[in-house]
């Protein structure tokens, strides 16, 4: 009976901890066994640690939001003045410096906006509202948005067209942004006159979107790090970007019930595969 009572109390403590309702003051330590007492202390410390982490995350999200708000006007002014400066009768060297100021300002603005999106997505402020849609429409929109970037590098960007509709569950806006990030990343790391293909394959439970490029590829040991926030390969230091696009893409796809895989071989390009649920 004592063993049964002990197990019942431990089970009750764990159930309350899982539900987030555990409170140490609900139990009288003088009436508990050593095991119950230690379990109670462990669960209370876990609860306090969880509260501390939640508070820290809230402070970080608030800080990012404040930074975004406070930097919006200065960044807009710098961008405007850089553009006006570039229109003046400048020397070749001065024009180059003005363009560098504008480019750096745009990178900083992109970084801040990406941090805000990531923070809101992780905190649940951004809701992924997945609905049934045609995957080809999603692909077509993302490819059209990336075409100007690809044309600037003389990259051939092609996608599957004139196919029977393939239905899947996704948020058109956010999933479209995730796919844009993946294709843009492929353009970024594919040399001039390279090729990028975007193809769709239908499975029983998923629709798969493959973005394959003829770029530099990824080292095998780096593959697990590709979707890490702010990670960039050492050999990519000369390429634009801050290393958050793929992380954000994975978060968006996962929030909609899908997932992303990557396969690559150094020097032979890479292929990112997005799996969207059909249920």
PDB file of C-alpha atoms in Angstrom:
ATOM      1  CA  UNK A   1       0.000   0.000   0.000  1.00  0.00           C
ATOM      2  CA  UNK A   2       2.855   2.370   0.848  1.00  0.00           C
ATOM      3  CA  UNK A   3       4.514   1.616  -2.489  1.00  0.00           C
ATOM      4  CA  UNK A   4       1.237   2.184  -4.318  1.00  0.00           C
ATOM      5  CA  UNK A   5       0.660   5.456  -2.496  1.00  0.00           C
ATOM      6  CA  UNK A   6       4.215   6.587  -3.304  1.00  0.00           C
ATOM      7  CA  UNK A   7       3.835   5.785  -7.012  1.00  0.00           C
ATOM      8  CA  UNK A   8       0.449   7.525  -7.139  1.00  0.00           C
ATOM      9  CA  UNK A   9       1.905  10.698  -5.601  1.00  0.00           C
ATOM     10  CA  UNK A  10       4.916  10.655  -7.945  1.00  0.00           C
ATOM     11  CA  UNK A  11       2.590  10.137 -10.881  1.00  0.00           C
ATOM     12  CA  UNK A  12       0.434  13.050  -9.743  1.00  0.00           C
ATOM     13  CA  UNK A  13       3.484  15.291  -9.438  1.00  0.00           C
ATOM     14  CA  UNK A  14       4.667  14.394 -12.945  1.00  0.00           C
ATOM     15  CA  UNK A  15       1.176  14.898 -14.407  1.00  0.00           C
ATOM     16  CA  UNK A  16       1.020  18.360 -12.843  1.00  0.00           C
ATOM     17  CA  UNK A  17       4.521  19.168 -14.118  1.00  0.00           C
ATOM     18  CA  UNK A  18       3.562  18.116 -17.669  1.00  0.00           C
ATOM     19  CA  UNK A  19       0.378  20.193 -17.487  1.00  0.00           C
ATOM     20  CA  UNK A  20       2.305  23.170 -16.110  1.00  0.00           C
ATOM     21  CA  UNK A  21       0.266  23.294 -12.899  1.00  0.00           C
ATOM     22  CA  UNK A  22       2.812  21.868 -10.469  1.00  0.00           C
ATOM     23  CA  UNK A  23       3.255  23.915  -7.290  1.00  0.00           C
ATOM     24  CA  UNK A  24       5.552  22.842  -4.476  1.00  0.00           C
ATOM     25  CA  UNK A  25       3.362  24.473  -1.844  1.00  0.00           C
ATOM     26  CA  UNK A  26       0.651  21.921  -2.647  1.00  0.00           C
ATOM     27  CA  UNK A  27       2.676  19.301  -0.824  1.00  0.00           C
ATOM     28  CA  UNK A  28       3.698  19.116   2.800  1.00  0.00           C
ATOM     29  CA  UNK A  29       7.336  18.013   2.798  1.00  0.00           C
ATOM     30  CA  UNK A  30       7.144  16.697   6.354  1.00  0.00           C
ATOM     31  CA  UNK A  31       4.658  14.085   5.174  1.00  0.00           C
ATOM     32  CA  UNK A  32       6.635  12.982   2.117  1.00  0.00           C
ATOM     33  CA  UNK A  33       9.216  10.244   1.753  1.00  0.00           C
ATOM     34  CA  UNK A  34      12.778  11.045   0.642  1.00  0.00           C
ATOM     35  CA  UNK A  35      12.030  10.046  -2.947  1.00  0.00           C
ATOM     36  CA  UNK A  36       8.879  12.163  -3.033  1.00  0.00           C
ATOM     37  CA  UNK A  37      10.719  15.089  -1.446  1.00  0.00           C
ATOM     38  CA  UNK A  38      13.586  14.913  -3.966  1.00  0.00           C
ATOM     39  CA  UNK A  39      11.142  14.599  -6.861  1.00  0.00           C
ATOM     40  CA  UNK A  40       9.241  17.613  -5.575  1.00  0.00           C
ATOM     41  CA  UNK A  41      12.425  19.679  -5.341  1.00  0.00           C
ATOM     42  CA  UNK A  42      13.537  18.598  -8.832  1.00  0.00           C
ATOM     43  CA  UNK A  43      10.189  19.521 -10.364  1.00  0.00           C
ATOM     44  CA  UNK A  44      10.148  22.859  -8.569  1.00  0.00           C
ATOM     45  CA  UNK A  45      13.651  23.683  -9.811  1.00  0.00           C
ATOM     46  CA  UNK A  46      12.585  22.651 -13.330  1.00  0.00           C
ATOM     47  CA  UNK A  47       9.558  24.933 -13.104  1.00  0.00           C
ATOM     48  CA  UNK A  48      11.658  27.865 -11.933  1.00  0.00           C
ATOM     49  CA  UNK A  49      14.201  27.232 -14.701  1.00  0.00           C
ATOM     50  CA  UNK A  50      11.407  27.122 -17.294  1.00  0.00           C
ATOM     51  CA  UNK A  51      10.049  30.422 -15.991  1.00  0.00           C
ATOM     52  CA  UNK A  52      13.532  31.947 -16.181  1.00  0.00           C
ATOM     53  CA  UNK A  53      13.967  30.780 -19.787  1.00  0.00           C
ATOM     54  CA  UNK A  54      10.509  32.099 -20.730  1.00  0.00           C
ATOM     55  CA  UNK A  55      11.313  35.474 -19.167  1.00  0.00           C
ATOM     56  CA  UNK A  56      14.646  35.668 -20.985  1.00  0.00           C
ATOM     57  CA  UNK A  57      12.989  34.787 -24.307  1.00  0.00           C
ATOM     58  CA  UNK A  58      10.347  37.452 -23.710  1.00  0.00           C
ATOM     59  CA  UNK A  59      13.065  40.018 -23.001  1.00  0.00           C
ATOM     60  CA  UNK A  60      14.956  39.030 -26.176  1.00  0.00           C
ATOM     61  CA  UNK A  61      11.798  39.311 -28.292  1.00  0.00           C
ATOM     62  CA  UNK A  62      11.028  42.688 -26.730  1.00  0.00           C
ATOM     63  CA  UNK A  63      14.601  43.862 -27.370  1.00  0.00           C
ATOM     64  CA  UNK A  64      14.469  42.781 -31.034  1.00  0.00           C
ATOM     65  CA  UNK A  65      11.124  44.526 -31.457  1.00  0.00           C
ATOM     66  CA  UNK A  66      12.521  47.718 -29.884  1.00  0.00           C
ATOM     67  CA  UNK A  67      15.614  47.589 -32.090  1.00  0.00           C
ATOM     68  CA  UNK A  68      13.434  47.169 -35.182  1.00  0.00           C
ATOM     69  CA  UNK A  69      11.252  50.110 -34.183  1.00  0.00           C
ATOM     70  CA  UNK A  70      14.125  52.414 -33.224  1.00  0.00           C
ATOM     71  CA  UNK A  71      16.228  51.690 -36.331  1.00  0.00           C
ATOM     72  CA  UNK A  72      13.435  51.935 -38.924  1.00  0.00           C
ATOM     73  CA  UNK A  73      13.625  55.713 -39.396  1.00  0.00           C
ATOM     74  CA  UNK A  74      17.451  56.045 -39.297  1.00  0.00           C
ATOM     75  CA  UNK A  75      17.842  53.215 -41.826  1.00  0.00           C
ATOM     76  CA  UNK A  76      15.237  54.782 -44.127  1.00  0.00           C
ATOM     77  CA  UNK A  77      17.067  58.123 -43.918  1.00  0.00           C
ATOM     78  CA  UNK A  78      20.468  56.578 -44.637  1.00  0.00           C
ATOM     79  CA  UNK A  79      19.007  54.723 -47.626  1.00  0.00           C
ATOM     80  CA  UNK A  80      17.405  57.893 -48.969  1.00  0.00           C
ATOM     81  CA  UNK A  81      20.512  60.046 -48.527  1.00  0.00           C
ATOM     82  CA  UNK A  82      22.719  57.329 -50.070  1.00  0.00           C
ATOM     83  CA  UNK A  83      20.487  57.243 -53.132  1.00  0.00           C
ATOM     84  CA  UNK A  84      20.514  61.044 -53.398  1.00  0.00           C
ATOM     85  CA  UNK A  85      24.275  61.079 -52.969  1.00  0.00           C
ATOM     86  CA  UNK A  86      24.730  58.504 -55.738  1.00  0.00           C
ATOM     87  CA  UNK A  87      22.781  60.779 -58.116  1.00  0.00           C
ATOM     88  CA  UNK A  88      25.251  63.621 -57.637  1.00  0.00           C
ATOM     89  CA  UNK A  89      28.176  64.376 -59.937  1.00  0.00           C
ATOM     90  CA  UNK A  90      30.667  62.183 -58.083  1.00  0.00           C
ATOM     91  CA  UNK A  91      33.997  60.704 -59.033  1.00  0.00           C
ATOM     92  CA  UNK A  92      34.192  56.991 -59.775  1.00  0.00           C
ATOM     93  CA  UNK A  93      35.655  56.306 -56.320  1.00  0.00           C
ATOM     94  CA  UNK A  94      33.007  58.408 -54.552  1.00  0.00           C
ATOM     95  CA  UNK A  95      30.211  56.654 -56.470  1.00  0.00           C
ATOM     96  CA  UNK A  96      31.612  53.299 -55.384  1.00  0.00           C
ATOM     97  CA  UNK A  97      31.655  54.394 -51.735  1.00  0.00           C
ATOM     98  CA  UNK A  98      28.064  55.677 -51.945  1.00  0.00           C
ATOM     99  CA  UNK A  99      26.963  52.329 -53.402  1.00  0.00           C
ATOM    100  CA  UNK A 100      28.724  50.485 -50.572  1.00  0.00           C
ATOM    101  CA  UNK A 101      26.899  52.607 -47.990  1.00  0.00           C
ATOM    102  CA  UNK A 102      23.564  51.814 -49.640  1.00  0.00           C
ATOM    103  CA  UNK A 103      24.389  48.095 -49.907  1.00  0.00           C
ATOM    104  CA  UNK A 104      25.425  47.869 -46.234  1.00  0.00           C
ATOM    105  CA  UNK A 105      22.282  49.710 -45.159  1.00  0.00           C
ATOM    106  CA  UNK A 106      20.079  47.308 -47.105  1.00  0.00           C
ATOM    107  CA  UNK A 107      21.889  44.314 -45.568  1.00  0.00           C
ATOM    108  CA  UNK A 108      21.372  45.712 -42.073  1.00  0.00           C
ATOM    109  CA  UNK A 109      17.677  46.336 -42.749  1.00  0.00           C
ATOM    110  CA  UNK A 110      17.288  42.787 -44.108  1.00  0.00           C
ATOM    111  CA  UNK A 111      18.990  41.337 -41.016  1.00  0.00           C
ATOM    112  CA  UNK A 112      16.765  43.257 -38.606  1.00  0.00           C
ATOM    113  CA  UNK A 113      13.580  42.297 -40.462  1.00  0.00           C
ATOM    114  CA  UNK A 114      14.679  38.643 -40.550  1.00  0.00           C
ATOM    115  CA  UNK A 115      15.344  38.686 -36.800  1.00  0.00           C
ATOM    116  CA  UNK A 116      11.900  40.163 -36.166  1.00  0.00           C
ATOM    117  CA  UNK A 117      10.218  37.517 -38.331  1.00  0.00           C
ATOM    118  CA  UNK A 118      12.170  34.724 -36.642  1.00  0.00           C
ATOM    119  CA  UNK A 119      11.375  36.027 -33.162  1.00  0.00           C
ATOM    120  CA  UNK A 120       7.661  36.355 -33.959  1.00  0.00           C
ATOM    121  CA  UNK A 121       7.542  32.921 -35.539  1.00  0.00           C
ATOM    122  CA  UNK A 122       9.271  31.251 -32.584  1.00  0.00           C
ATOM    123  CA  UNK A 123       7.030  33.018 -30.081  1.00  0.00           C
ATOM    124  CA  UNK A 124       3.849  32.077 -31.919  1.00  0.00           C
ATOM    125  CA  UNK A 125       2.914  35.674 -32.771  1.00  0.00           C
ATOM    126  CA  UNK A 126       2.984  34.737 -36.454  1.00  0.00           C
ATOM    127  CA  UNK A 127       0.352  32.103 -37.101  1.00  0.00           C
ATOM    128  CA  UNK A 128       0.876  29.690 -39.978  1.00  0.00           C
ATOM    129  CA  UNK A 129      -2.579  29.225 -41.492  1.00  0.00           C
ATOM    130  CA  UNK A 130      -2.203  26.216 -43.759  1.00  0.00           C
ATOM    131  CA  UNK A 131      -4.940  25.511 -46.298  1.00  0.00           C
ATOM    132  CA  UNK A 132      -5.302  23.280 -49.347  1.00  0.00           C
ATOM    133  CA  UNK A 133      -3.647  24.787 -52.408  1.00  0.00           C
ATOM    134  CA  UNK A 134      -1.999  23.968 -55.721  1.00  0.00           C
ATOM    135  CA  UNK A 135       1.725  23.381 -55.230  1.00  0.00           C
ATOM    136  CA  UNK A 136       2.484  24.517 -58.786  1.00  0.00           C
ATOM    137  CA  UNK A 137       0.981  27.943 -58.025  1.00  0.00           C
ATOM    138  CA  UNK A 138       3.276  28.207 -54.991  1.00  0.00           C
ATOM    139  CA  UNK A 139       6.327  27.257 -57.066  1.00  0.00           C
ATOM    140  CA  UNK A 140       5.408  29.557 -59.950  1.00  0.00           C
ATOM    141  CA  UNK A 141       5.109  32.594 -57.656  1.00  0.00           C
ATOM    142  CA  UNK A 142       8.459  31.943 -55.932  1.00  0.00           C
ATOM    143  CA  UNK A 143      10.263  31.314 -59.240  1.00  0.00           C
ATOM    144  CA  UNK A 144       8.907  34.532 -60.775  1.00  0.00           C
ATOM    145  CA  UNK A 145      10.133  36.534 -57.765  1.00  0.00           C
ATOM    146  CA  UNK A 146      13.613  35.025 -58.099  1.00  0.00           C
ATOM    147  CA  UNK A 147      13.898  35.325 -61.889  1.00  0.00           C
ATOM    148  CA  UNK A 148      15.303  38.908 -61.870  1.00  0.00           C
ATOM    149  CA  UNK A 149      18.058  37.866 -59.441  1.00  0.00           C
ATOM    150  CA  UNK A 150      18.886  34.812 -61.571  1.00  0.00           C
ATOM    151  CA  UNK A 151      18.942  36.854 -64.798  1.00  0.00           C
ATOM    152  CA  UNK A 152      21.455  39.270 -63.258  1.00  0.00           C
ATOM    153  CA  UNK A 153      23.853  36.321 -62.860  1.00  0.00           C
ATOM    154  CA  UNK A 154      22.929  34.758 -66.225  1.00  0.00           C
ATOM    155  CA  UNK A 155      21.579  31.726 -64.383  1.00  0.00           C
ATOM    156  CA  UNK A 156      18.944  29.571 -66.043  1.00  0.00           C
ATOM    157  CA  UNK A 157      16.071  29.091 -63.577  1.00  0.00           C
ATOM    158  CA  UNK A 158      13.443  26.625 -64.755  1.00  0.00           C
ATOM    159  CA  UNK A 159      10.470  24.914 -63.101  1.00  0.00           C
ATOM    160  CA  UNK A 160       7.812  22.307 -63.836  1.00  0.00           C
ATOM    161  CA  UNK A 161       4.865  23.726 -65.760  1.00  0.00           C
ATOM    162  CA  UNK A 162       1.671  22.647 -67.499  1.00  0.00           C
ATOM    163  CA  UNK A 163       1.243  19.716 -65.133  1.00  0.00           C
ATOM    164  CA  UNK A 164      -1.964  18.427 -63.514  1.00  0.00           C
ATOM    165  CA  UNK A 165      -2.538  20.272 -60.208  1.00  0.00           C
ATOM    166  CA  UNK A 166      -0.962  18.780 -57.097  1.00  0.00           C
ATOM    167  CA  UNK A 167      -2.753  19.699 -53.888  1.00  0.00           C
ATOM    168  CA  UNK A 168      -1.058  20.075 -50.504  1.00  0.00           C
ATOM    169  CA  UNK A 169      -1.586  21.911 -47.220  1.00  0.00           C
ATOM    170  CA  UNK A 170       0.446  25.110 -46.806  1.00  0.00           C
ATOM    171  CA  UNK A 171       0.253  28.805 -45.966  1.00  0.00           C
ATOM    172  CA  UNK A 172       0.594  30.575 -49.358  1.00  0.00           C
ATOM    173  CA  UNK A 173       2.238  33.692 -47.931  1.00  0.00           C
ATOM    174  CA  UNK A 174       4.722  32.190 -45.493  1.00  0.00           C
ATOM    175  CA  UNK A 175       5.442  28.999 -47.396  1.00  0.00           C
ATOM    176  CA  UNK A 176       5.997  31.167 -50.462  1.00  0.00           C
ATOM    177  CA  UNK A 177       8.557  33.195 -48.515  1.00  0.00           C
ATOM    178  CA  UNK A 178      10.276  29.992 -47.359  1.00  0.00           C
ATOM    179  CA  UNK A 179      10.511  28.677 -50.923  1.00  0.00           C
ATOM    180  CA  UNK A 180      11.753  32.074 -52.131  1.00  0.00           C
ATOM    181  CA  UNK A 181      14.527  31.934 -49.496  1.00  0.00           C
ATOM    182  CA  UNK A 182      15.579  28.484 -50.695  1.00  0.00           C
ATOM    183  CA  UNK A 183      15.636  29.430 -54.384  1.00  0.00           C
ATOM    184  CA  UNK A 184      17.374  32.739 -53.646  1.00  0.00           C
ATOM    185  CA  UNK A 185      20.001  30.818 -51.678  1.00  0.00           C
ATOM    186  CA  UNK A 186      20.547  28.548 -54.693  1.00  0.00           C
ATOM    187  CA  UNK A 187      20.978  31.605 -56.951  1.00  0.00           C
ATOM    188  CA  UNK A 188      23.416  33.128 -54.475  1.00  0.00           C
ATOM    189  CA  UNK A 189      25.755  30.116 -54.485  1.00  0.00           C
ATOM    190  CA  UNK A 190      25.471  29.170 -58.159  1.00  0.00           C
ATOM    191  CA  UNK A 191      28.095  30.735 -60.470  1.00  0.00           C
ATOM    192  CA  UNK A 192      27.249  32.646 -63.635  1.00  0.00           C
ATOM    193  CA  UNK A 193      25.789  30.575 -66.485  1.00  0.00           C
ATOM    194  CA  UNK A 194      24.738  27.917 -63.994  1.00  0.00           C
ATOM    195  CA  UNK A 195      21.391  26.121 -63.804  1.00  0.00           C
ATOM    196  CA  UNK A 196      18.691  25.842 -61.145  1.00  0.00           C
ATOM    197  CA  UNK A 197      15.671  23.585 -61.514  1.00  0.00           C
ATOM    198  CA  UNK A 198      12.539  23.516 -59.367  1.00  0.00           C
ATOM    199  CA  UNK A 199      10.491  20.334 -59.730  1.00  0.00           C
ATOM    200  CA  UNK A 200       7.437  18.922 -57.981  1.00  0.00           C
ATOM    201  CA  UNK A 201       6.790  15.246 -57.202  1.00  0.00           C
ATOM    202  CA  UNK A 202       3.592  13.845 -55.730  1.00  0.00           C
ATOM    203  CA  UNK A 203       3.548  11.123 -53.060  1.00  0.00           C
ATOM    204  CA  UNK A 204       0.765   9.467 -51.118  1.00  0.00           C
ATOM    205  CA  UNK A 205       1.036  11.772 -48.092  1.00  0.00           C
ATOM    206  CA  UNK A 206       3.382  14.548 -49.254  1.00  0.00           C
ATOM    207  CA  UNK A 207       4.101  16.823 -52.177  1.00  0.00           C
ATOM    208  CA  UNK A 208       7.832  17.265 -52.685  1.00  0.00           C
ATOM    209  CA  UNK A 209       9.474  20.371 -54.133  1.00  0.00           C
ATOM    210  CA  UNK A 210      13.105  19.916 -55.223  1.00  0.00           C
ATOM    211  CA  UNK A 211      15.345  22.952 -55.720  1.00  0.00           C
ATOM    212  CA  UNK A 212      18.522  21.674 -57.406  1.00  0.00           C
ATOM    213  CA  UNK A 213      21.464  23.854 -58.436  1.00  0.00           C
ATOM    214  CA  UNK A 214      24.853  23.502 -60.101  1.00  0.00           C
ATOM    215  CA  UNK A 215      26.618  25.578 -57.450  1.00  0.00           C
ATOM    216  CA  UNK A 216      29.655  24.949 -55.303  1.00  0.00           C
ATOM    217  CA  UNK A 217      27.909  22.365 -53.137  1.00  0.00           C
ATOM    218  CA  UNK A 218      28.220  21.742 -49.408  1.00  0.00           C
ATOM    219  CA  UNK A 219      30.779  19.725 -47.476  1.00  0.00           C
ATOM    220  CA  UNK A 220      29.390  16.550 -45.922  1.00  0.00           C
ATOM    221  CA  UNK A 221      30.388  17.644 -42.413  1.00  0.00           C
ATOM    222  CA  UNK A 222      28.565  20.951 -42.915  1.00  0.00           C
ATOM    223  CA  UNK A 223      25.213  19.470 -43.968  1.00  0.00           C
ATOM    224  CA  UNK A 224      23.847  19.234 -40.366  1.00  0.00           C
ATOM    225  CA  UNK A 225      24.643  22.944 -39.859  1.00  0.00           C
ATOM    226  CA  UNK A 226      22.918  24.286 -42.979  1.00  0.00           C
ATOM    227  CA  UNK A 227      19.651  25.175 -41.216  1.00  0.00           C
ATOM    228  CA  UNK A 228      21.369  26.624 -38.140  1.00  0.00           C
ATOM    229  CA  UNK A 229      20.668  30.269 -37.429  1.00  0.00           C
ATOM    230  CA  UNK A 230      23.493  32.589 -38.631  1.00  0.00           C
ATOM    231  CA  UNK A 231      25.637  29.706 -39.864  1.00  0.00           C
ATOM    232  CA  UNK A 232      27.612  30.222 -43.060  1.00  0.00           C
ATOM    233  CA  UNK A 233      30.307  28.044 -44.589  1.00  0.00           C
ATOM    234  CA  UNK A 234      33.836  29.440 -44.399  1.00  0.00           C
ATOM    235  CA  UNK A 235      34.128  29.474 -48.200  1.00  0.00           C
ATOM    236  CA  UNK A 236      30.935  31.565 -48.452  1.00  0.00           C
ATOM    237  CA  UNK A 237      32.369  34.603 -46.694  1.00  0.00           C
ATOM    238  CA  UNK A 238      32.592  36.503 -49.992  1.00  0.00           C
ATOM    239  CA  UNK A 239      28.894  35.953 -50.788  1.00  0.00           C
ATOM    240  CA  UNK A 240      26.111  38.282 -49.584  1.00  0.00           C
ATOM    241  CA  UNK A 241      23.830  37.118 -46.794  1.00  0.00           C
ATOM    242  CA  UNK A 242      23.634  36.725 -43.016  1.00  0.00           C
ATOM    243  CA  UNK A 243      22.826  33.020 -42.699  1.00  0.00           C
ATOM    244  CA  UNK A 244      19.223  33.240 -41.545  1.00  0.00           C
ATOM    245  CA  UNK A 245      17.169  32.569 -44.703  1.00  0.00           C
ATOM    246  CA  UNK A 246      17.350  28.762 -44.576  1.00  0.00           C
ATOM    247  CA  UNK A 247      16.749  28.728 -40.823  1.00  0.00           C
ATOM    248  CA  UNK A 248      13.618  30.818 -41.292  1.00  0.00           C
ATOM    249  CA  UNK A 249      12.506  28.586 -44.184  1.00  0.00           C
ATOM    250  CA  UNK A 250      12.773  25.461 -42.055  1.00  0.00           C
ATOM    251  CA  UNK A 251      10.854  27.067 -39.191  1.00  0.00           C
ATOM    252  CA  UNK A 252       8.032  28.091 -41.528  1.00  0.00           C
ATOM    253  CA  UNK A 253       7.781  24.703 -43.257  1.00  0.00           C
ATOM    254  CA  UNK A 254       7.882  22.840 -39.930  1.00  0.00           C
ATOM    255  CA  UNK A 255       5.170  25.086 -38.464  1.00  0.00           C
ATOM    256  CA  UNK A 256       2.947  24.094 -41.393  1.00  0.00           C
ATOM    257  CA  UNK A 257       3.451  20.368 -40.813  1.00  0.00           C
ATOM    258  CA  UNK A 258       6.166  19.787 -43.415  1.00  0.00           C
ATOM    259  CA  UNK A 259       9.940  19.388 -43.381  1.00  0.00           C
ATOM    260  CA  UNK A 260      13.071  20.124 -45.441  1.00  0.00           C
ATOM    261  CA  UNK A 261      15.975  17.878 -46.428  1.00  0.00           C
ATOM    262  CA  UNK A 262      19.244  18.762 -48.114  1.00  0.00           C
ATOM    263  CA  UNK A 263      21.616  16.583 -50.118  1.00  0.00           C
ATOM    264  CA  UNK A 264      24.857  17.780 -51.620  1.00  0.00           C
ATOM    265  CA  UNK A 265      28.363  16.936 -52.664  1.00  0.00           C
ATOM    266  CA  UNK A 266      31.132  19.497 -52.699  1.00  0.00           C
ATOM    267  CA  UNK A 267      31.677  20.808 -56.208  1.00  0.00           C
ATOM    268  CA  UNK A 268      28.537  19.130 -57.564  1.00  0.00           C
ATOM    269  CA  UNK A 269      25.763  21.438 -56.437  1.00  0.00           C
ATOM    270  CA  UNK A 270      23.039  20.927 -53.851  1.00  0.00           C
ATOM    271  CA  UNK A 271      19.395  19.940 -53.729  1.00  0.00           C
ATOM    272  CA  UNK A 272      16.934  21.191 -51.119  1.00  0.00           C
ATOM    273  CA  UNK A 273      13.744  19.136 -50.881  1.00  0.00           C
ATOM    274  CA  UNK A 274      10.609  20.619 -49.277  1.00  0.00           C
ATOM    275  CA  UNK A 275       7.948  18.126 -48.208  1.00  0.00           C
ATOM    276  CA  UNK A 276       4.438  19.569 -47.799  1.00  0.00           C
ATOM    277  CA  UNK A 277       1.755  17.498 -46.136  1.00  0.00           C
ATOM    278  CA  UNK A 278      -1.301  16.568 -48.219  1.00  0.00           C
ATOM    279  CA  UNK A 279      -3.468  15.847 -45.158  1.00  0.00           C
TER     280      UNK A 279
END
